[in-house]
XYZ file of C-alpha atoms in Angstrom:
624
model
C 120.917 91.583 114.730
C 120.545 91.061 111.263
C 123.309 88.991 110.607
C 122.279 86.287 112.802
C 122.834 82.667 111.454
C 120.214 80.230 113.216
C 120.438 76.896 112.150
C 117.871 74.143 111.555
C 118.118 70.818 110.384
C 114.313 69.047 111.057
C 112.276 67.997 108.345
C 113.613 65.213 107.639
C 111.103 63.805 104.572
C 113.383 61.444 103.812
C 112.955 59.319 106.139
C 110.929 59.802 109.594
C 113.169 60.224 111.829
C 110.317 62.178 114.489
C 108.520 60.928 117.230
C 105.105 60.645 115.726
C 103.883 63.682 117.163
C 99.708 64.168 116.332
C 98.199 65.761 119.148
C 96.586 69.118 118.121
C 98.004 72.186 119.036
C 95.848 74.947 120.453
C 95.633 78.045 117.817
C 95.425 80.853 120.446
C 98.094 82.979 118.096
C 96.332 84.441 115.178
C 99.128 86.613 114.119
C 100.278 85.903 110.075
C 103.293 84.885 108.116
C 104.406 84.358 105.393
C 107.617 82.901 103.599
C 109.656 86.727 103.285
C 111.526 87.395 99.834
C 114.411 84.926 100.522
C 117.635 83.836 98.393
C 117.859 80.047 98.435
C 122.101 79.318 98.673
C 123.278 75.912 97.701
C 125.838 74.950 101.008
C 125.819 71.242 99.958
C 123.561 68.206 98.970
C 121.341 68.293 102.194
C 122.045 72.151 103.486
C 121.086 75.513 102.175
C 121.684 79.029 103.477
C 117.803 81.203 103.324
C 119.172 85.096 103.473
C 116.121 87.465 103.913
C 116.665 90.479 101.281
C 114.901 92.424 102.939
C 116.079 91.981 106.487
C 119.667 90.159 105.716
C 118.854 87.964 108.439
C 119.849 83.744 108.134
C 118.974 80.939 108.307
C 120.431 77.364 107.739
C 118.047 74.686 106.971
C 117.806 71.650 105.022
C 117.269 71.426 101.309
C 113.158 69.716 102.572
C 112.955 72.710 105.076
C 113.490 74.974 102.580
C 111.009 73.576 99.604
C 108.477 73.389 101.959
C 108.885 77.127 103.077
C 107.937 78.185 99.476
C 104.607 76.762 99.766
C 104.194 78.935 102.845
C 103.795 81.965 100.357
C 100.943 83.662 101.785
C 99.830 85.673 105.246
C 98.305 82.490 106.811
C 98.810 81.886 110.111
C 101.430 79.039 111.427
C 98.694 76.839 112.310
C 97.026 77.692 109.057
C 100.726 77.279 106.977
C 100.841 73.666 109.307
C 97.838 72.060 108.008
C 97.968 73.181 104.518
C 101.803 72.111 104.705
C 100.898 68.287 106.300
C 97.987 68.162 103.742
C 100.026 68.638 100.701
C 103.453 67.003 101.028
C 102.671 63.436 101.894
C 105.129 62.777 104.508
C 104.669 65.169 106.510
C 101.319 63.867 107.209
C 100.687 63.308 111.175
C 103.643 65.510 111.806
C 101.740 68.303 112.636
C 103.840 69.449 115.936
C 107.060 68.938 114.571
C 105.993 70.899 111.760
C 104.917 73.515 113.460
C 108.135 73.862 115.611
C 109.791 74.266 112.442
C 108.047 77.230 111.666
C 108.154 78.990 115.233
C 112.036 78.293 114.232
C 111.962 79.987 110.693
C 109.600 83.195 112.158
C 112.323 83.335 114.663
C 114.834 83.220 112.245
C 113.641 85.870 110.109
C 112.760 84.412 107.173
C 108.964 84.523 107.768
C 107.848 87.718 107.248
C 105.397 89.198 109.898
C 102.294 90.703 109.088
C 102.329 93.418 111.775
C 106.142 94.610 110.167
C 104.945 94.011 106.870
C 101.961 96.711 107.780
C 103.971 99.112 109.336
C 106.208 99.399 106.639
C 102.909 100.003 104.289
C 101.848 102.617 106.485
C 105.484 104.507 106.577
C 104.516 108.159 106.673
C 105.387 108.951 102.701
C 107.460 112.036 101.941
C 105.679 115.020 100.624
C 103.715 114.480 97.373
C 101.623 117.053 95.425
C 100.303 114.959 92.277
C 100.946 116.600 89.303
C 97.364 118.511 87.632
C 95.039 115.928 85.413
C 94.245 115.953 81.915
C 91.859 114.048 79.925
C 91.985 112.221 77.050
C 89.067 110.430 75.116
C 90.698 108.212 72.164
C 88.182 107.160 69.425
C 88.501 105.863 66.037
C 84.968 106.163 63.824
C 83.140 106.085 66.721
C 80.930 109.404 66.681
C 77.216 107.368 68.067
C 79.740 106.551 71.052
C 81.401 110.337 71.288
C 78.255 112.049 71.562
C 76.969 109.930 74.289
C 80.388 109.907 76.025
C 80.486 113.866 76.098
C 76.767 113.927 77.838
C 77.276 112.030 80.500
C 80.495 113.964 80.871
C 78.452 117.251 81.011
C 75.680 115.569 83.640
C 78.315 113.611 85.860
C 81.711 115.046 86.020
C 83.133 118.345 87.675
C 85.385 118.885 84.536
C 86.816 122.283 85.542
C 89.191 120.132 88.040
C 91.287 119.065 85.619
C 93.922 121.334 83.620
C 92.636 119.998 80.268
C 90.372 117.991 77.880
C 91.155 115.987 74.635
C 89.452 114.293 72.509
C 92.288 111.894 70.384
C 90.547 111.140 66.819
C 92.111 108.350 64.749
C 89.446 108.165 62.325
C 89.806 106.729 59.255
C 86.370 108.049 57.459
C 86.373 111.688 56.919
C 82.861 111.903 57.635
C 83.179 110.198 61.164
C 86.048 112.672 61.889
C 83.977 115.908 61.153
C 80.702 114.486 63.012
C 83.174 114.396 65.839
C 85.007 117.574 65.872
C 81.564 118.622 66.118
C 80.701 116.971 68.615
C 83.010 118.054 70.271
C 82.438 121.770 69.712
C 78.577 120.909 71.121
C 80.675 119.819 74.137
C 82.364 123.196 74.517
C 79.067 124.946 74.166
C 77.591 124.080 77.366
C 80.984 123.059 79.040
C 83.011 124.899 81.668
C 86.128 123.294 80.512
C 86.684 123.769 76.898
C 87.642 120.064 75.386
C 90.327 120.142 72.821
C 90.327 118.319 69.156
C 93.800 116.393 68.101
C 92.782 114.419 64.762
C 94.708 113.393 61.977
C 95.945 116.983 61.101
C 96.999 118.066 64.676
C 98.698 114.496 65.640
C 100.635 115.605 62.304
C 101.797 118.827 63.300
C 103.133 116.997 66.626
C 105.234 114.588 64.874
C 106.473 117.138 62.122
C 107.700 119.751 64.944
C 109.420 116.291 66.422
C 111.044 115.314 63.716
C 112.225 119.147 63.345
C 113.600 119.360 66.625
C 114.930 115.300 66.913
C 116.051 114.711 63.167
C 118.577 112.525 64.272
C 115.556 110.471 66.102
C 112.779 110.682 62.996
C 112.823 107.067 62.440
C 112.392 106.569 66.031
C 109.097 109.125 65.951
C 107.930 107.582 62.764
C 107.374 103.998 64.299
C 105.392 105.464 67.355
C 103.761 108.115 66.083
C 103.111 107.881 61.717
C 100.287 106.892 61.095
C 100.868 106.870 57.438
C 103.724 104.092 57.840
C 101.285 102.035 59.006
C 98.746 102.127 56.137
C 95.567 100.851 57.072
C 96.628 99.092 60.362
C 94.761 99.599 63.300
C 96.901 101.956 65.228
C 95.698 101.531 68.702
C 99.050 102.229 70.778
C 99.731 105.172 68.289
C 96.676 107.457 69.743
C 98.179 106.493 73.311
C 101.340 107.718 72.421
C 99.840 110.892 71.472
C 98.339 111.031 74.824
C 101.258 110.393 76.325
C 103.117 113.375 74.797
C 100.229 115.714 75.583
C 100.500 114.699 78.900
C 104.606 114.643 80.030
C 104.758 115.848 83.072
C 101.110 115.545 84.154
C 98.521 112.679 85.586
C 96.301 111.383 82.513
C 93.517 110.120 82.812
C 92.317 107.910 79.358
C 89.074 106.996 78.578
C 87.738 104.215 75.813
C 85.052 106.060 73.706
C 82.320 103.320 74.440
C 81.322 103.878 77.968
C 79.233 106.413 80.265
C 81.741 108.511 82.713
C 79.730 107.391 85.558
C 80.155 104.606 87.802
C 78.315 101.767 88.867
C 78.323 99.998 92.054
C 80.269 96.080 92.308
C 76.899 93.875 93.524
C 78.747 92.730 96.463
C 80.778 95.563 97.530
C 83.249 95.354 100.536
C 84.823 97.215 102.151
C 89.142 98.679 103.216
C 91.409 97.307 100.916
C 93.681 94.203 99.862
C 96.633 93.177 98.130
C 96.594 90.638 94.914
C 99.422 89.315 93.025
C 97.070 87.771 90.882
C 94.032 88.618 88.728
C 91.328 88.341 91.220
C 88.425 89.902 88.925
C 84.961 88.720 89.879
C 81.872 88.993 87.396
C 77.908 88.991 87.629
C 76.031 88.054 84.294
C 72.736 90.239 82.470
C 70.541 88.309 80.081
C 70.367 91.662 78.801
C 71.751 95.683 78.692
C 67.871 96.855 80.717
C 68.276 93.722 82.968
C 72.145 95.182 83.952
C 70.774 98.695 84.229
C 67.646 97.449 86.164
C 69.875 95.924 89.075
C 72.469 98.614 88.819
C 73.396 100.719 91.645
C 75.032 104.187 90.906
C 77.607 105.677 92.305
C 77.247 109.183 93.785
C 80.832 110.305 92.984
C 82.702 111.513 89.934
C 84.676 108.725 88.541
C 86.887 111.280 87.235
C 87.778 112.723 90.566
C 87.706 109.202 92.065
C 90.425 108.053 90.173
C 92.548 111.295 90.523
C 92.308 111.345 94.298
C 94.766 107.978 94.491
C 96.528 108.253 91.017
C 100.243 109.670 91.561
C 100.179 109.554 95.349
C 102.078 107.553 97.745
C 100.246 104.176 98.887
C 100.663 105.122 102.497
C 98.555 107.850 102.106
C 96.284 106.114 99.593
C 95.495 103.497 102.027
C 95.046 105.464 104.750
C 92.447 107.661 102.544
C 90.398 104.261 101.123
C 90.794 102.020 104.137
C 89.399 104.513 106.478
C 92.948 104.863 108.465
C 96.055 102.846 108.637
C 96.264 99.286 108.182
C 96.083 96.664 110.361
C 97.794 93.609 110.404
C 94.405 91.462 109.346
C 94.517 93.961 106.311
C 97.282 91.081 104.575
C 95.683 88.337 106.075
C 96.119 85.314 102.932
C 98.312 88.173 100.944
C 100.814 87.069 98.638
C 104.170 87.494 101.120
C 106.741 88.411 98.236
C 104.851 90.833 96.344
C 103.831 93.095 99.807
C 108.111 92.786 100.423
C 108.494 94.847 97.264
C 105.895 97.802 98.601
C 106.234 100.134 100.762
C 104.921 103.164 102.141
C 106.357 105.247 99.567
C 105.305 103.335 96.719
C 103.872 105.356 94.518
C 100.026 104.703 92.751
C 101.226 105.172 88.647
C 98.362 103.233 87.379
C 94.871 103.777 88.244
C 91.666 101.043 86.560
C 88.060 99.975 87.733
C 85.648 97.337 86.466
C 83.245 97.255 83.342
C 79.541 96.774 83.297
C 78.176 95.736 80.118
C 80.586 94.453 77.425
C 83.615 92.577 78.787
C 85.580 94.261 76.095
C 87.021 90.338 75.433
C 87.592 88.808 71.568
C 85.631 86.080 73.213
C 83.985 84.078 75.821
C 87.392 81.834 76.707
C 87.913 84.559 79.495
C 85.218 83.099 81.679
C 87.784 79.748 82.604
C 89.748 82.154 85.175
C 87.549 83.271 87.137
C 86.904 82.093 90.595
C 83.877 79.385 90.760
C 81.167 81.903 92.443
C 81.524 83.571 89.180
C 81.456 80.522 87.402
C 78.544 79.710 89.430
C 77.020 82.627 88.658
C 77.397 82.255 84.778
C 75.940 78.969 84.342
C 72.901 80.157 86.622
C 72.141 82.929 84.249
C 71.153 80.807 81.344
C 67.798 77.726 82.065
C 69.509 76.225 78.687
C 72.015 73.815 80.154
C 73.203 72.770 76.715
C 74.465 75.390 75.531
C 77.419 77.871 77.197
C 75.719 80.719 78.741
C 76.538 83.842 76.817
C 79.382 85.723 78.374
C 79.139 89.359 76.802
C 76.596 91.278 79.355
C 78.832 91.506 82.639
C 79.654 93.242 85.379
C 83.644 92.491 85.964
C 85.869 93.984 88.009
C 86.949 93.802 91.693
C 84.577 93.911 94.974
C 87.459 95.429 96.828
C 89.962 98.215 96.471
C 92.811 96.216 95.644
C 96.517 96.772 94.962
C 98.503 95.135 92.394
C 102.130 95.131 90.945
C 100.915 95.046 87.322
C 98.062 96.843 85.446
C 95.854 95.060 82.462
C 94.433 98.370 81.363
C 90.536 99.235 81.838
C 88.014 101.622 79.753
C 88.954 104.021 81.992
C 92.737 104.158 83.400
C 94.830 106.647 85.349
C 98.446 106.882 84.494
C 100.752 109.072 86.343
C 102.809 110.525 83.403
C 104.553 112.768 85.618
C 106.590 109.673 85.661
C 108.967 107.836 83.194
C 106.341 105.601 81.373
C 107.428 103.669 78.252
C 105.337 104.807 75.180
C 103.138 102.261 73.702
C 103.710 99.700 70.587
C 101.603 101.443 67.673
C 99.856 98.635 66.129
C 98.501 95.486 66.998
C 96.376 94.125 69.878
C 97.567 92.908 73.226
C 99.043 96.718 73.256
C 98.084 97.354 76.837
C 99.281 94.047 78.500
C 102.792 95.116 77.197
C 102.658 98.687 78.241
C 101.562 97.681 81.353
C 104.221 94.694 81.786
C 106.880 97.207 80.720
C 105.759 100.100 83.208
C 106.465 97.145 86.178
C 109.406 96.673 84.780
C 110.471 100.250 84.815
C 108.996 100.435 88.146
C 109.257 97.305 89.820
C 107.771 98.955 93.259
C 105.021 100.785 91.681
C 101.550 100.153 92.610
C 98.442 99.338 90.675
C 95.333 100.393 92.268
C 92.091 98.466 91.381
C 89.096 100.147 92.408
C 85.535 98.340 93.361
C 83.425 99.938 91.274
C 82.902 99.826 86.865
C 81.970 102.213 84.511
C 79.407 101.255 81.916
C 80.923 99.499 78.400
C 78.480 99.685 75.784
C 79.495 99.348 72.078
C 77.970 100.538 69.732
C 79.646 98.393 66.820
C 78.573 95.074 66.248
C 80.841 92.682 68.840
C 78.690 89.378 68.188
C 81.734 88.187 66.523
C 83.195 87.987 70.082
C 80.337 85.107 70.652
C 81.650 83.010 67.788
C 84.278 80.780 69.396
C 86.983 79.890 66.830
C 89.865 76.980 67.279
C 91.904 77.766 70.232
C 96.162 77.908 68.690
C 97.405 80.659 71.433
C 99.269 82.381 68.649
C 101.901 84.580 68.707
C 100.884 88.572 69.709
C 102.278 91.254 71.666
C 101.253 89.721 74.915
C 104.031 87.281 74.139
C 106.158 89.602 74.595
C 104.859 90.773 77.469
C 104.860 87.608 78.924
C 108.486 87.200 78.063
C 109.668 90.364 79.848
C 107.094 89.992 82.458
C 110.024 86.949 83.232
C 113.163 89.797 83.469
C 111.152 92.198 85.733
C 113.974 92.207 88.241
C 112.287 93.447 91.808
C 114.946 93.934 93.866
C 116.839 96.382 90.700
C 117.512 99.677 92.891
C 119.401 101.372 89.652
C 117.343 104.300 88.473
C 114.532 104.335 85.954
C 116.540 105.725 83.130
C 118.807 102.320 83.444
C 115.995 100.793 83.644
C 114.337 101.946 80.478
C 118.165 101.236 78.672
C 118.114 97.595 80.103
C 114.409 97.096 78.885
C 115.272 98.869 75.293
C 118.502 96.190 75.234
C 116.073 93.222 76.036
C 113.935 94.060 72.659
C 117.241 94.885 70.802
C 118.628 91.463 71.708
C 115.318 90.093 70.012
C 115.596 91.820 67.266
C 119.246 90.771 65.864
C 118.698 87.384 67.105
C 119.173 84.976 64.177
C 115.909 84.133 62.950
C 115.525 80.425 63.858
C 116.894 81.346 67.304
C 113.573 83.894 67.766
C 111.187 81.223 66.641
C 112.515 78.695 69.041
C 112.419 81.812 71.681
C 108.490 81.943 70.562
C 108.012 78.185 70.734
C 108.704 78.145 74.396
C 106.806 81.038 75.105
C 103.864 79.409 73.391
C 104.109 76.344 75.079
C 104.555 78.268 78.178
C 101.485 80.247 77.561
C 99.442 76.784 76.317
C 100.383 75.043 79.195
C 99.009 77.495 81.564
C 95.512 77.352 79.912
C 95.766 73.187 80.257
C 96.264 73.583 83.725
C 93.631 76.014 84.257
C 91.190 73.864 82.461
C 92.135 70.991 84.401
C 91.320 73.006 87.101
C 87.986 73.800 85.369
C 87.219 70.453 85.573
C 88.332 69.097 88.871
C 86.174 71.977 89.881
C 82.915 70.755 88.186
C 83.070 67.501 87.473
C 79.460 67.291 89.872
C 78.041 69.975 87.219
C 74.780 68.927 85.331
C 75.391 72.152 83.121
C 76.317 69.975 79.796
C 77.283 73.310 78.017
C 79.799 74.070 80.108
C 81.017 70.671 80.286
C 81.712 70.472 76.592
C 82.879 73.859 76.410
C 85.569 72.912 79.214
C 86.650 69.431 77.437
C 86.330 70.646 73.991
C 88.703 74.106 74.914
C 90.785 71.471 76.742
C 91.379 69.206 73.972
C 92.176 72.062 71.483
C 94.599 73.185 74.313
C 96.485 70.042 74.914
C 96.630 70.003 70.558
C 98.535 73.288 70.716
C 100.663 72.342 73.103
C 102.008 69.057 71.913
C 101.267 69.977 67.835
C 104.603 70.008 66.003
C 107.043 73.090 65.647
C 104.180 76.369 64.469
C 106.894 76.724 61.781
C 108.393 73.774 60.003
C 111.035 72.592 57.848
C 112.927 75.540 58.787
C 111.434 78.014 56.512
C 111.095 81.319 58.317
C 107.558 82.802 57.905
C 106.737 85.729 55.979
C 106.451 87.916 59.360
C 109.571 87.108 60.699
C 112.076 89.432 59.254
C 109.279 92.937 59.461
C 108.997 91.408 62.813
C 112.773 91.414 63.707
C 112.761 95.197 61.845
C 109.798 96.080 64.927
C 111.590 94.691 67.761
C 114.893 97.117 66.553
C 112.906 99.976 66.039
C 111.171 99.458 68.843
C 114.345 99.767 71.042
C 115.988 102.483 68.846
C 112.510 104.328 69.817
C 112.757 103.314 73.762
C 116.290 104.841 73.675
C 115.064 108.157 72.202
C 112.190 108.126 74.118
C 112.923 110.468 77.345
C 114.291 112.719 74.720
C 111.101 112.668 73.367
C 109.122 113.042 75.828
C 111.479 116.245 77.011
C 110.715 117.753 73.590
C 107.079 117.472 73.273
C 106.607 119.458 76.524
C 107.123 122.616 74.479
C 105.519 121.586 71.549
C 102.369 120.268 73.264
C 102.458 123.856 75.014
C 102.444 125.846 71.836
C 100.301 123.770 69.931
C 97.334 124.059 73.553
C 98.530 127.944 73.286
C 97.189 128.325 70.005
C 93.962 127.329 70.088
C 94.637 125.348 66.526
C 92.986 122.618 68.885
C 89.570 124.130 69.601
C 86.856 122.679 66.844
């Protein structure tokens, strides 16, 4: 039943009150648990009620019980959860059998979520999907070097006529780059099957006029996402997304960064079926050189166009059925977070699609290297004899080395997004862009799936990017990912209402920010700061725990001197003293309003441009 109270009252840490109990128990059960998606209810000073949401089922346990269930957060099994649990909290040390018992008590109860349920829910036969038809979009801005080589490995790697159409999404700022592209791209259409369309300056134009002649009501609204003239000589980086997104209501797009090949290279260590990851999990091989990454490169016989389309937009049951070669099995969650696989389900659907990068990291600059996992680490400071010096970080192959599922996207050169969906539309300016798109699609979707695939396309720039090896003071200033890392905090998983509530709850969140008195949004930034700072100490400290037996002095003084700078930012005095509001603050305030004024319009929007994006396609004003 599913009511069922059971009630236990070991674990008694504060004061041993067990036999001392240390034989070893044999480990002939290999089945997994983890601690299920439970409400913690106060009863008293020594008693609290664990209700599974998922399940509803009980359990009452003391206030030790239940803190040491939330280390118990992954599929391990209750051998596995027994030793990690006796090895961290010091007084349970030698009670490994009364631990243990404990556990049998809380799987029995309901509040440890089983592995084998867990997987049958994943593998739920979905209801009937047909994925909406694909288009493509290439956004550029004064790239044409990169265009040209983009559309030829398009032509010699890609079976274009499969999707229902091709962009190319200009935002250059020099006429001359601007023409050399439209060119380009009517090269592209000479030996193409599928004709690509051209939206620059003039067509992206025409969109927002027919907008604002249909929406008048909503033209300040359309003017923040979509002007480019109100934003002067800004890079306008979520403003070409937007226009992607409009173009593509209703449809799967797939967006491409105008800097890489559309083929796909291999990860070096490959493996295979598929995993879950609540985390960042990216692992990276390093290239003296671009001929020493293409020498040990192994290509992928598949379109990577294709390859993303076949899971975008569909169901994970299916989609893990398809990549895992069948169903899953229970070893398929095996040291998987336990809450985030309680939000999936067999019908969750794939709305984000991404894959690796080989070549360029696409990073400001090398700091990135600190979070990944120490093979990788190992791996950089092999690739460099000069161990005084921080091997250089900007020839790469990142990504992961398994199909792996996430709740949250961070955006790669080459991303599927299921716009048949309610997406939100993009900031316009500023960096960090993607990590709030992608923070505000899991909030619109909290049960959503991100699908990571194994295998990167190539990132070459052809702009200069050695600033990206300088390494300036480290002040984790404010930015749009602070933002995102404040509403990544209200992403409510277990919010059932539908997405359009959703999107009116998320616009309300940004409103709030925006007629906040001004000292009252610095303090909000201060803590998100410090949040953010202390993070990066921690992960240092990490860094160095890690390698304190490293002879590689360059990394060593990279780690302590990033660590010092870190701990300054942290503790340093109030960014903005004296009480004098910064010069930002108030067009900053004016963002965050028009922002939500433009989230509130936005379905209406997006309902609108349908028609428009149909004429504008229908008369070939778009062909070069």
């Amino acid at each position: 039943m599913t009511d069922d109270v059971n009630v236990s009252y070991s674990f008694q840490l504060a004061g041993n009150t067990w036999p001392n109990s240390t034989a070893a128990q044999p480990r002939t059960d290999r089945r997994t648990f983890a601690y299920a998606d439970c409400e913690q209810v106060t009863i008293n000073d020594s008693t609290m009620l664990l209700i599974n949401r998922q399940t509803r089922r009980k359990m009452v346990v003391t206030r030790d019980v239940g803190n040491a269930l939330t280390h118990c957060t992954n599929f391990e099994t209750l051998a596995d959860h027994t030793d990690a649990l006796c090895a961290t909290i010091p007084l349970l040390r030698d009670q490994h059998k009364n631990v243990l018992q404990v556990l049998q008590s809380a799987r029995d109860a309901g509040v440890l979520a089983d592995a084998e349920q867990i997987t049958l829910r994943l593998n739920s036969p979905p209801s009937d999907s047909n994925p909406a038809p694909t288009r493509v979009f290439i956004i550029t801005c004064d790239r044409p070097l990169a265009i040209e080589r983009l559309l030829t490995s398009m032509l010699t790697g890609c079976t274009l006529t499969q999707h229902e159409q091709l962009f190319l999404i200009d935002d250059s700022r020099l006429a001359s780059n601007a023409q050399l592209n439209r060119r380009h791209v009517a090269a592209f259409n000479q030996s193409s099957p599928q004709a690509m369309l051209y939206v620059g300056a003039e067509a992206a134009a025409t969109l927002l006029y027919e907008l604002v002649e249909e929406l008048p009501t909503h033209e300040s609204s359309l003017r923040f996402l979509l002007d480019r003239i109100r934003w002067a000589d800004q890079p306008t980086y979520g403003l070409s997304r937007n226009v992607c997104l409009l173009l593509s209501v209703g449809y799967r797009a797939l967006v491409l960064d105008d800097d890489i090949l559309c083929r796909a290279i291999q990860s070096p260590q490959s493996k295979p079926g598929m995993t879950f990851s609540c985390r960042d999990s990216k692992e990276a091989w390093f290239y003296a050189a671009e001929t020493e990454l293409q020498r040990d490169s192994v290509w992928c016989d598949f379109d990577p166009l294709l390859r993303h389309a076949e899971a975008l937009g569909k169901p994970l049951a299916a989609v893990a059925d398809a990549l895992n070669g069948g169903p899953l099995d229970p070893a398929s969650v095996d040291h998987c977070n336990g809450k985030m696989l309680g939000v999936l389900s067999g019908d969750s659907p794939v709305l984000i699609t991404q894959c690796g990068s080989a070549g360029d990291p696409g990073t400001v600059n090398s700091r990135w290297v600190v979070n990944l996992d120490q093979e990788s680490i190992a791996r950089l400071l092999s690739s460099d004899a000069d161990e005084q010096a921080l091997p250089d970080s900007q020839m790469c192959w990142l990504g992961y080395t398994r199909t792996t599922v996430a709740l949250r996207g961070v955006m790669s050169q080459l991303t599927g997004l299921d716009n048949s969906q309610l997406l939100p539309p993009f900031a316009p300016i500023l960096r960090g862009e993607d990590d709030l798109f992608a923070t505000m699609t899991a909030y619109l979707h909290p049960a959503s799936a991100v699908l990571n695939y194994n295998w990167a396309v190539p990132h070459l720039p052809v702009d200069d990017r050695s600033a990206a090896r300088v390494l300036r003071p480290y002040t984790g200033s404010v930015s749009l990912s602070t933002l995102a890392a404040y509403l990544r905090g209200k992403i409510d998983i277990h919010n059932q209402a539908s997405v359009e509530c959703r999107l009116a709850a998320l616009a309300g969140e940004i409103r709030a920010m925006g007629e906040c008195p001004g000292a009252a949004v610095l303090s909000g930034c201060e803590v998100e700061l410090a949040i953010s700072r202390a993070t990066v100490v921690r992960t240092l400290e990490g860094c160095l725990a890690a390698d304190r037996h490293t002879t590689h002095h360059g990394w060593q003084h990279f780690i302590k001197g990033y660590l010092t700078e870190a701990q300054a930012a942290l503790t340093a005095p109030s960014t903005f003293e004296n009480g004098a509001l910064p010069e930002w603050m108030g067009s900053a305030q004016d963002a965050a309003l028009a922002f939500a004024d433009a989230l509130h319009a936005w379905p209406l929007i997006r309902s609108h441009s349908i028609d428009i994006a149909a004429r504008l396609i229908a008369s070939r004003k778009l062909l070069p």
